């Protein structure tokens, strides 16, 4: 049995752009902002999600994600799943 933790961080449109380190197995972005946000150029509509899953617990996503609000206001919530050894 593999154990894991999950953590959620909030990124605000106040910064207008953020670099997000993944360092996890799975990552989920939820757009709680007023309009479309872009994650590494991929558009996520208001209320939408963008999820990247690993295929197995031995994988680790090390992508640095560029989050851009492009004029929308509000928050993006990022939840990471990390396996514990």
mmCIF file of C-alpha atoms in Angstrom:
data_model
loop_
_atom_site.group_PDB
_atom_site.id
_atom_site.type_symbol
_atom_site.label_atom_id
_atom_site.label_comp_id
_atom_site.label_asym_id
_atom_site.label_seq_id
_atom_site.Cartn_x
_atom_site.Cartn_y
_atom_site.Cartn_z
ATOM 1 C CA UNK A 1 0.000 0.000 0.000
ATOM 2 C CA UNK A 2 1.348 3.399 -1.011
ATOM 3 C CA UNK A 3 0.629 6.405 1.215
ATOM 4 C CA UNK A 4 0.284 9.963 -0.021
ATOM 5 C CA UNK A 5 -0.496 13.468 1.153
ATOM 6 C CA UNK A 6 -2.352 16.234 -0.627
ATOM 7 C CA UNK A 7 -1.885 19.959 -0.257
ATOM 8 C CA UNK A 8 -3.695 22.922 -1.737
ATOM 9 C CA UNK A 9 -2.228 26.362 -2.331
ATOM 10 C CA UNK A 10 -4.022 29.498 -3.485
ATOM 11 C CA UNK A 11 -2.567 31.836 -6.105
ATOM 12 C CA UNK A 12 -4.105 35.303 -6.363
ATOM 13 C CA UNK A 13 -4.482 37.525 -9.411
ATOM 14 C CA UNK A 14 -2.737 40.265 -7.366
ATOM 15 C CA UNK A 15 0.590 38.968 -8.691
ATOM 16 C CA UNK A 16 -0.910 38.558 -12.209
ATOM 17 C CA UNK A 17 1.650 35.835 -12.982
ATOM 18 C CA UNK A 18 3.208 33.025 -10.928
ATOM 19 C CA UNK A 19 5.682 30.216 -11.457
ATOM 20 C CA UNK A 20 4.422 27.033 -9.797
ATOM 21 C CA UNK A 21 6.745 24.121 -9.030
ATOM 22 C CA UNK A 22 4.934 20.813 -9.261
ATOM 23 C CA UNK A 23 7.283 18.262 -7.567
ATOM 24 C CA UNK A 24 4.379 15.824 -7.146
ATOM 25 C CA UNK A 25 2.677 12.842 -8.727
ATOM 26 C CA UNK A 26 -0.655 14.480 -9.660
ATOM 27 C CA UNK A 27 -1.565 18.141 -9.886
ATOM 28 C CA UNK A 28 -4.949 19.848 -10.251
ATOM 29 C CA UNK A 29 -5.594 23.497 -11.093
ATOM 30 C CA UNK A 30 -9.035 24.966 -10.339
ATOM 31 C CA UNK A 31 -9.801 28.381 -11.822
ATOM 32 C CA UNK A 32 -11.805 30.344 -9.270
ATOM 33 C CA UNK A 33 -11.019 33.626 -11.067
ATOM 34 C CA UNK A 34 -13.477 35.797 -12.992
ATOM 35 C CA UNK A 35 -12.193 34.846 -16.439
ATOM 36 C CA UNK A 36 -9.832 32.587 -18.334
ATOM 37 C CA UNK A 37 -6.385 31.899 -16.890
ATOM 38 C CA UNK A 38 -3.461 30.321 -18.736
ATOM 39 C CA UNK A 39 -1.296 27.492 -17.418
ATOM 40 C CA UNK A 40 1.800 27.113 -19.590
ATOM 41 C CA UNK A 41 -0.283 28.697 -22.344
ATOM 42 C CA UNK A 42 -3.236 26.300 -21.910
ATOM 43 C CA UNK A 43 -6.518 28.223 -21.366
ATOM 44 C CA UNK A 44 -8.669 27.266 -18.384
ATOM 45 C CA UNK A 45 -12.097 28.940 -18.311
ATOM 46 C CA UNK A 46 -13.588 30.393 -15.120
ATOM 47 C CA UNK A 47 -14.815 27.494 -12.975
ATOM 48 C CA UNK A 48 -12.788 25.014 -15.007
ATOM 49 C CA UNK A 49 -10.049 22.593 -14.021
ATOM 50 C CA UNK A 50 -6.817 21.351 -15.556
ATOM 51 C CA UNK A 51 -5.463 18.069 -14.184
ATOM 52 C CA UNK A 52 -2.289 16.110 -14.871
ATOM 53 C CA UNK A 53 -2.042 12.602 -13.440
ATOM 54 C CA UNK A 54 0.932 10.285 -13.200
ATOM 55 C CA UNK A 55 0.628 6.734 -14.432
ATOM 56 C CA UNK A 56 2.093 5.193 -11.276
ATOM 57 C CA UNK A 57 3.323 6.142 -7.785
ATOM 58 C CA UNK A 58 6.977 5.953 -8.883
ATOM 59 C CA UNK A 59 6.623 8.950 -11.203
ATOM 60 C CA UNK A 60 7.214 12.553 -10.193
ATOM 61 C CA UNK A 61 6.116 15.581 -12.202
ATOM 62 C CA UNK A 62 8.854 18.241 -12.031
ATOM 63 C CA UNK A 63 7.304 20.751 -14.450
ATOM 64 C CA UNK A 64 7.441 24.452 -13.644
ATOM 65 C CA UNK A 65 4.016 25.857 -14.545
ATOM 66 C CA UNK A 66 3.575 29.476 -15.618
ATOM 67 C CA UNK A 67 0.207 30.758 -14.348
ATOM 68 C CA UNK A 68 -1.081 33.929 -16.014
ATOM 69 C CA UNK A 69 -4.349 35.693 -15.163
ATOM 70 C CA UNK A 70 -4.491 37.872 -18.324
ATOM 71 C CA UNK A 71 -6.849 40.479 -16.874
ATOM 72 C CA UNK A 72 -9.137 38.199 -14.856
ATOM 73 C CA UNK A 73 -9.324 38.634 -11.091
ATOM 74 C CA UNK A 74 -9.653 36.099 -8.293
ATOM 75 C CA UNK A 75 -7.818 32.940 -7.249
ATOM 76 C CA UNK A 76 -6.500 29.734 -8.738
ATOM 77 C CA UNK A 77 -6.331 26.738 -6.400
ATOM 78 C CA UNK A 78 -3.576 24.181 -6.956
ATOM 79 C CA UNK A 79 -3.763 20.756 -5.320
ATOM 80 C CA UNK A 80 -0.787 18.402 -5.415
ATOM 81 C CA UNK A 81 -0.697 14.678 -4.598
ATOM 82 C CA UNK A 82 2.637 13.538 -3.157
ATOM 83 C CA UNK A 83 3.495 9.966 -2.291
ATOM 84 C CA UNK A 84 5.184 9.330 1.087
ATOM 85 C CA UNK A 85 7.964 6.785 1.355
#
